[in-house]
mmCIF file of C-alpha atoms in Angstrom:
data_model
loop_
_atom_site.group_PDB
_atom_site.id
_atom_site.type_symbol
_atom_site.label_atom_id
_atom_site.label_comp_id
_atom_site.label_asym_id
_atom_site.label_seq_id
_atom_site.Cartn_x
_atom_site.Cartn_y
_atom_site.Cartn_z
ATOM 1 C CA UNK W 178 123.833 87.139 102.393
ATOM 2 C CA UNK W 179 120.841 88.268 100.334
ATOM 3 C CA UNK W 180 118.960 91.429 101.234
ATOM 4 C CA UNK W 181 115.618 90.479 102.777
ATOM 5 C CA UNK W 182 112.345 92.378 102.577
ATOM 6 C CA UNK W 183 109.585 91.609 105.062
ATOM 7 C CA UNK W 184 106.254 90.914 103.400
ATOM 8 C CA UNK W 185 103.841 92.988 105.462
ATOM 9 C CA UNK W 186 100.768 91.264 104.061
ATOM 10 C CA UNK W 187 101.810 87.957 105.593
ATOM 11 C CA UNK W 188 104.220 88.914 108.361
ATOM 12 C CA UNK W 189 103.649 90.946 111.522
ATOM 13 C CA UNK W 190 99.936 90.148 111.508
ATOM 14 C CA UNK W 191 99.982 90.829 115.243
ATOM 15 C CA UNK W 192 99.808 94.512 114.310
ATOM 16 C CA UNK W 193 97.479 96.707 112.282
ATOM 17 C CA UNK W 194 98.948 97.251 108.810
ATOM 18 C CA UNK W 195 100.245 100.790 109.461
ATOM 19 C CA UNK W 196 102.128 99.539 112.520
ATOM 20 C CA UNK W 197 103.833 96.704 110.665
ATOM 21 C CA UNK W 198 106.409 99.071 109.163
ATOM 22 C CA UNK W 199 107.839 99.982 112.543
ATOM 23 C CA UNK W 200 107.640 96.379 113.707
ATOM 24 C CA UNK W 201 109.607 95.187 110.667
ATOM 25 C CA UNK W 202 112.287 97.817 111.232
ATOM 26 C CA UNK W 203 112.525 96.909 114.913
ATOM 27 C CA UNK W 204 113.045 93.273 113.913
ATOM 28 C CA UNK W 205 116.022 94.243 111.759
ATOM 29 C CA UNK W 206 114.526 94.495 108.275
ATOM 30 C CA UNK W 207 115.628 97.347 106.034
ATOM 31 C CA UNK W 208 113.023 96.862 103.297
ATOM 32 C CA UNK W 209 109.425 95.733 102.910
ATOM 33 C CA UNK W 210 106.978 94.484 100.330
ATOM 34 C CA UNK W 211 103.253 93.743 100.474
ATOM 35 C CA UNK W 212 100.474 92.860 98.085
ATOM 36 C CA UNK W 213 98.620 96.179 97.861
ATOM 37 C CA UNK W 214 98.902 99.674 99.368
ATOM 38 C CA UNK W 215 95.635 101.014 97.954
ATOM 39 C CA UNK W 216 93.584 101.041 101.166
ATOM 40 C CA UNK W 217 95.719 104.005 102.242
ATOM 41 C CA UNK W 218 96.868 107.212 100.519
ATOM 42 C CA UNK W 219 100.273 106.876 98.883
ATOM 43 C CA UNK W 220 101.568 109.770 100.988
ATOM 44 C CA UNK W 221 100.625 107.879 104.154
ATOM 45 C CA UNK W 222 102.569 104.795 103.062
ATOM 46 C CA UNK W 223 105.564 106.946 102.126
ATOM 47 C CA UNK W 224 105.453 108.528 105.567
ATOM 48 C CA UNK W 225 105.392 105.137 107.289
ATOM 49 C CA UNK W 226 108.391 104.007 105.256
ATOM 50 C CA UNK W 227 110.282 107.181 106.113
ATOM 51 C CA UNK W 228 109.459 106.993 109.816
ATOM 52 C CA UNK W 229 110.729 103.419 109.981
ATOM 53 C CA UNK W 230 113.788 104.032 107.815
ATOM 54 C CA UNK W 231 112.683 101.375 105.337
ATOM 55 C CA UNK W 232 113.028 100.928 101.590
ATOM 56 C CA UNK W 233 110.148 99.742 99.444
ATOM 57 C CA UNK W 234 111.019 96.612 97.464
ATOM 58 C CA UNK W 235 107.833 95.913 95.508
ATOM 59 C CA UNK W 236 104.038 95.882 95.495
ATOM 60 C CA UNK W 237 101.336 94.678 93.099
ATOM 61 C CA UNK W 238 99.117 96.411 90.599
ATOM 62 C CA UNK W 239 95.448 96.535 91.636
ATOM 63 C CA UNK W 240 94.033 93.009 91.090
ATOM 64 C CA UNK W 241 90.363 93.754 90.457
ATOM 65 C CA UNK W 242 87.963 92.655 93.173
ATOM 66 C CA UNK W 243 90.184 90.545 95.429
ATOM 67 C CA UNK W 244 87.368 89.702 97.829
ATOM 68 C CA UNK W 245 85.405 88.153 94.949
ATOM 69 C CA UNK W 246 88.347 86.032 93.835
ATOM 70 C CA UNK W 247 89.807 88.220 91.120
ATOM 71 C CA UNK W 248 93.570 87.884 90.850
ATOM 72 C CA UNK W 249 94.535 90.420 88.224
ATOM 73 C CA UNK W 250 93.096 91.839 85.032
ATOM 74 C CA UNK W 251 95.859 91.484 82.468
ATOM 75 C CA UNK W 252 94.628 88.301 80.733
ATOM 76 C CA UNK W 253 90.984 89.430 80.619
ATOM 77 C CA UNK W 254 90.389 91.097 77.242
ATOM 78 C CA UNK W 255 87.017 92.493 78.297
ATOM 79 C CA UNK W 256 88.708 94.367 81.183
ATOM 80 C CA UNK W 257 91.354 96.170 79.120
ATOM 81 C CA UNK W 258 90.243 99.702 80.020
ATOM 82 C CA UNK W 259 90.089 98.851 83.721
ATOM 83 C CA UNK W 260 93.497 97.207 83.486
ATOM 84 C CA UNK W 261 95.053 100.312 81.964
ATOM 85 C CA UNK W 262 93.565 102.440 84.719
ATOM 86 C CA UNK W 263 95.054 100.038 87.258
ATOM 87 C CA UNK W 264 98.480 100.540 85.699
ATOM 88 C CA UNK W 265 98.125 104.292 86.057
ATOM 89 C CA UNK W 266 97.034 103.958 89.689
ATOM 90 C CA UNK W 267 99.963 101.684 90.546
ATOM 91 C CA UNK W 268 102.455 104.011 88.890
ATOM 92 C CA UNK W 269 100.982 107.021 90.708
ATOM 93 C CA UNK W 270 101.448 105.158 94.003
ATOM 94 C CA UNK W 271 104.880 103.929 92.993
ATOM 95 C CA UNK W 272 106.063 107.430 92.189
ATOM 96 C CA UNK W 273 105.104 108.696 95.658
ATOM 97 C CA UNK W 274 106.187 105.613 97.605
ATOM 98 C CA UNK W 275 109.435 105.193 95.697
ATOM 99 C CA UNK W 276 109.169 101.561 94.651
ATOM 100 C CA UNK W 277 111.722 100.182 92.199
ATOM 101 C CA UNK W 278 109.393 97.386 91.054
ATOM 102 C CA UNK W 279 105.735 96.646 90.388
ATOM 103 C CA UNK W 280 104.339 93.128 90.072
ATOM 104 C CA UNK W 281 101.556 92.655 87.519
ATOM 105 C CA UNK W 282 99.159 89.812 88.341
ATOM 106 C CA UNK W 283 97.783 87.967 85.316
ATOM 107 C CA UNK W 284 94.256 87.024 86.378
ATOM 108 C CA UNK W 285 92.078 83.931 86.329
ATOM 109 C CA UNK W 286 91.894 82.719 82.731
ATOM 110 C CA UNK W 287 92.814 79.661 80.716
ATOM 111 C CA UNK W 288 96.404 79.824 79.411
ATOM 112 C CA UNK W 289 95.136 77.974 76.344
ATOM 113 C CA UNK W 290 92.585 80.678 75.461
ATOM 114 C CA UNK W 291 93.937 82.584 72.426
ATOM 115 C CA UNK W 292 92.123 85.781 73.418
ATOM 116 C CA UNK W 293 93.590 85.622 76.920
ATOM 117 C CA UNK W 294 97.072 85.021 75.558
ATOM 118 C CA UNK W 295 96.858 88.036 73.255
ATOM 119 C CA UNK W 296 95.377 90.232 75.978
ATOM 120 C CA UNK W 297 98.076 89.238 78.440
ATOM 121 C CA UNK W 298 100.955 89.838 76.070
ATOM 122 C CA UNK W 299 99.554 93.252 75.120
ATOM 123 C CA UNK W 300 99.011 94.077 78.795
ATOM 124 C CA UNK W 301 102.583 93.176 79.711
ATOM 125 C CA UNK W 302 103.938 95.372 76.925
ATOM 126 C CA UNK W 303 101.672 98.273 77.900
ATOM 127 C CA UNK W 304 102.527 98.088 81.591
ATOM 128 C CA UNK W 305 106.261 97.726 80.951
ATOM 129 C CA UNK W 306 106.223 100.811 78.726
ATOM 130 C CA UNK W 307 104.199 102.845 81.215
ATOM 131 C CA UNK W 308 106.268 101.848 84.250
ATOM 132 C CA UNK W 309 109.517 102.270 82.369
ATOM 133 C CA UNK W 310 108.627 105.843 81.505
ATOM 134 C CA UNK W 311 108.654 106.524 85.266
ATOM 135 C CA UNK W 312 111.855 104.581 85.923
ATOM 136 C CA UNK W 313 109.971 101.729 87.622
ATOM 137 C CA UNK W 314 110.573 98.083 86.731
ATOM 138 C CA UNK W 315 107.818 95.553 86.000
ATOM 139 C CA UNK W 316 107.907 91.891 87.003
ATOM 140 C CA UNK W 317 105.642 88.964 86.192
ATOM 141 C CA UNK W 318 105.409 85.888 88.420
ATOM 142 C CA UNK W 319 104.298 82.312 87.712
ATOM 143 C CA UNK W 320 101.961 81.144 90.502
ATOM 144 C CA UNK W 321 101.094 77.532 91.206
ATOM 145 C CA UNK W 322 97.579 76.247 90.610
ATOM 146 C CA UNK W 323 97.247 74.633 94.028
ATOM 147 C CA UNK W 324 97.398 77.954 95.838
ATOM 148 C CA UNK W 325 95.666 79.912 93.089
ATOM 149 C CA UNK W 326 93.484 77.635 90.921
ATOM 150 C CA UNK W 327 92.906 78.864 87.394
ATOM 151 C CA UNK W 328 95.700 81.449 87.425
ATOM 152 C CA UNK W 329 96.729 82.309 83.873
ATOM 153 C CA UNK W 330 100.505 82.505 84.330
ATOM 154 C CA UNK W 331 101.120 79.093 85.874
ATOM 155 C CA UNK W 332 104.323 78.110 84.064
ATOM 156 C CA UNK W 333 107.885 79.419 84.387
ATOM 157 C CA UNK W 334 108.813 78.571 80.808
ATOM 158 C CA UNK W 335 105.875 80.610 79.515
ATOM 159 C CA UNK W 336 106.916 83.579 81.627
ATOM 160 C CA UNK W 337 110.477 83.351 80.320
ATOM 161 C CA UNK W 338 109.183 83.095 76.748
ATOM 162 C CA UNK W 339 107.074 86.241 77.122
ATOM 163 C CA UNK W 340 109.903 88.225 78.702
ATOM 164 C CA UNK W 341 112.392 87.072 76.067
ATOM 165 C CA UNK W 342 110.050 87.702 73.130
ATOM 166 C CA UNK W 343 109.082 91.201 74.248
ATOM 167 C CA UNK W 344 112.739 91.982 75.042
ATOM 168 C CA UNK W 345 111.746 95.054 77.038
ATOM 169 C CA UNK W 346 114.617 96.390 79.193
ATOM 170 C CA UNK W 347 112.148 97.171 81.964
ATOM 171 C CA UNK W 348 110.497 93.716 82.110
ATOM 172 C CA UNK W 349 111.854 90.953 84.349
ATOM 173 C CA UNK W 350 110.893 87.777 86.199
ATOM 174 C CA UNK W 351 109.744 87.474 89.791
ATOM 175 C CA UNK W 352 111.047 84.086 90.914
ATOM 176 C CA UNK W 353 109.117 82.705 93.866
ATOM 177 C CA UNK W 354 111.011 79.737 95.306
ATOM 178 C CA UNK W 355 107.870 78.363 96.951
ATOM 179 C CA UNK W 356 105.828 78.443 93.739
ATOM 180 C CA UNK W 357 108.665 76.918 91.732
ATOM 181 C CA UNK W 358 109.054 74.018 94.156
ATOM 182 C CA UNK W 359 105.302 73.313 94.155
ATOM 183 C CA UNK W 360 105.065 73.496 90.356
ATOM 184 C CA UNK W 361 108.184 71.774 89.132
ATOM 185 C CA UNK W 362 110.954 71.570 91.708
ATOM 186 C CA UNK W 363 114.436 71.782 90.154
ATOM 187 C CA UNK W 364 114.864 75.135 91.885
ATOM 188 C CA UNK W 365 118.638 75.502 91.649
ATOM 189 C CA UNK W 366 118.804 74.676 87.945
ATOM 190 C CA UNK W 367 115.993 77.100 87.197
ATOM 191 C CA UNK W 368 117.708 79.876 89.139
ATOM 192 C CA UNK W 369 120.937 79.265 87.264
ATOM 193 C CA UNK W 370 119.218 79.319 83.876
ATOM 194 C CA UNK W 371 116.876 82.222 84.561
ATOM 195 C CA UNK W 372 119.105 84.482 86.647
ATOM 196 C CA UNK W 373 119.706 87.006 83.823
ATOM 197 C CA UNK W 374 115.943 87.638 83.746
ATOM 198 C CA UNK W 375 115.295 87.720 87.516
ATOM 199 C CA UNK W 376 114.929 90.998 89.401
ATOM 200 C CA UNK W 377 112.946 89.860 92.453
ATOM 201 C CA UNK W 378 112.907 86.638 94.480
ATOM 202 C CA UNK W 379 110.455 85.466 97.145
ATOM 203 C CA UNK W 380 110.774 82.619 99.610
ATOM 204 C CA UNK W 381 108.634 80.428 101.869
ATOM 205 C CA UNK W 382 108.907 76.806 102.948
ATOM 206 C CA UNK W 383 107.047 74.024 101.149
ATOM 207 C CA UNK W 384 104.420 72.728 101.709
ATOM 208 C CA UNK W 385 102.980 74.891 104.518
ATOM 209 C CA UNK W 386 104.360 78.240 103.354
ATOM 210 C CA UNK W 387 105.875 78.957 106.767
ATOM 211 C CA UNK W 388 109.362 80.193 107.711
ATOM 212 C CA UNK W 389 112.270 79.089 105.508
ATOM 213 C CA UNK W 390 113.953 75.966 106.825
ATOM 214 C CA UNK W 391 110.752 74.343 108.062
ATOM 215 C CA UNK W 392 109.792 72.378 104.949
ATOM 216 C CA UNK W 393 110.987 69.873 102.383
ATOM 217 C CA UNK W 394 113.439 72.131 100.530
ATOM 218 C CA UNK W 395 116.896 73.162 101.726
ATOM 219 C CA UNK W 396 116.076 76.870 101.651
ATOM 220 C CA UNK W 397 119.476 77.843 103.018
ATOM 221 C CA UNK W 398 121.263 76.106 100.163
ATOM 222 C CA UNK W 399 119.018 77.993 97.739
ATOM 223 C CA UNK W 400 119.868 81.300 99.413
ATOM 224 C CA UNK W 401 123.576 80.516 99.257
ATOM 225 C CA UNK W 402 123.151 79.767 95.563
ATOM 226 C CA UNK W 403 121.626 83.204 95.048
ATOM 227 C CA UNK W 404 124.795 84.679 96.531
ATOM 228 C CA UNK W 405 126.982 82.491 94.326
ATOM 229 C CA UNK W 406 125.043 83.599 91.249
ATOM 230 C CA UNK W 407 125.564 87.246 92.151
ATOM 231 C CA UNK W 408 121.904 88.084 92.728
ATOM 232 C CA UNK W 409 121.657 91.717 93.866
ATOM 233 C CA UNK W 410 117.909 92.189 94.364
ATOM 234 C CA UNK W 411 115.725 91.676 97.407
ATOM 235 C CA UNK W 412 114.420 88.348 98.676
ATOM 236 C CA UNK W 413 110.852 88.925 99.779
ATOM 237 C CA UNK W 414 109.839 86.920 102.849
ATOM 238 C CA UNK W 415 106.392 86.009 101.564
ATOM 239 C CA UNK W 416 105.620 83.394 104.182
ATOM 240 C CA UNK W 417 103.016 82.830 106.872
ATOM 241 C CA UNK W 418 104.709 82.756 110.281
ATOM 242 C CA UNK W 419 104.043 79.515 112.113
ATOM 243 C CA UNK W 420 103.555 81.511 115.301
ATOM 244 C CA UNK W 421 104.461 84.995 116.483
ATOM 245 C CA UNK W 422 106.437 86.720 113.732
ATOM 246 C CA UNK W 423 109.519 87.831 115.665
ATOM 247 C CA UNK W 424 109.784 84.506 117.497
ATOM 248 C CA UNK W 425 110.056 82.793 114.131
ATOM 249 C CA UNK W 426 112.896 84.916 112.759
ATOM 250 C CA UNK W 427 115.587 82.587 114.103
ATOM 251 C CA UNK W 428 115.937 81.118 110.610
ATOM 252 C CA UNK W 429 117.882 84.228 109.579
ATOM 253 C CA UNK W 430 120.760 83.057 111.792
ATOM 254 C CA UNK W 431 121.086 79.883 109.721
ATOM 255 C CA UNK W 432 122.301 81.650 106.596
#
């Protein structure tokens, strides 16, 4: 069975964010992820993890102004200085919290814009170098345009090309099963082909992004395939519970 990490941004919304750590541990999780920790001091997050006996699986670099629709800075050449400061901030948090991975969001930009393509490639290389110097891995994730219109990294093949071309030992792929199914389907074949590059997986049902097993894809077959392929990382439960979080965890018994 894969190791699951509760996504505290989406799950356990019945609680204030600081209380979600204890709630996840009480529900049986041993690790967590979330989008951003930056509303709280890193030491506070580390304390919550320690109190709950949890491991940190992953969190994201600062995305810019999320409330205004910004979804990362990496592909925005005019924001290079701000992007590099965001890398430093994420690494400072990661060092204190003890995360093995950081996810770098690309931003809203046309993937056909040459300036955006150059900026993004340079940003990936910079962030991978900086994180690697601290022993922290970096992942990039293709995100579908239905959920995030205009997102720069909206293609799995492009992500694989960038990772392969840069050939940085610290740079890997974040494979979100939900996004892959929405974008292209063919989930099992993609996992088989891309497994050497994958260091983090996320799951949610399609199309409503609720608990696994409630949508069009056989999520349990996909999870069994991860086991067969020897995947050793976490599977982040990045889904929106259809009701109360704990009441919806029965899907874990189906694996």
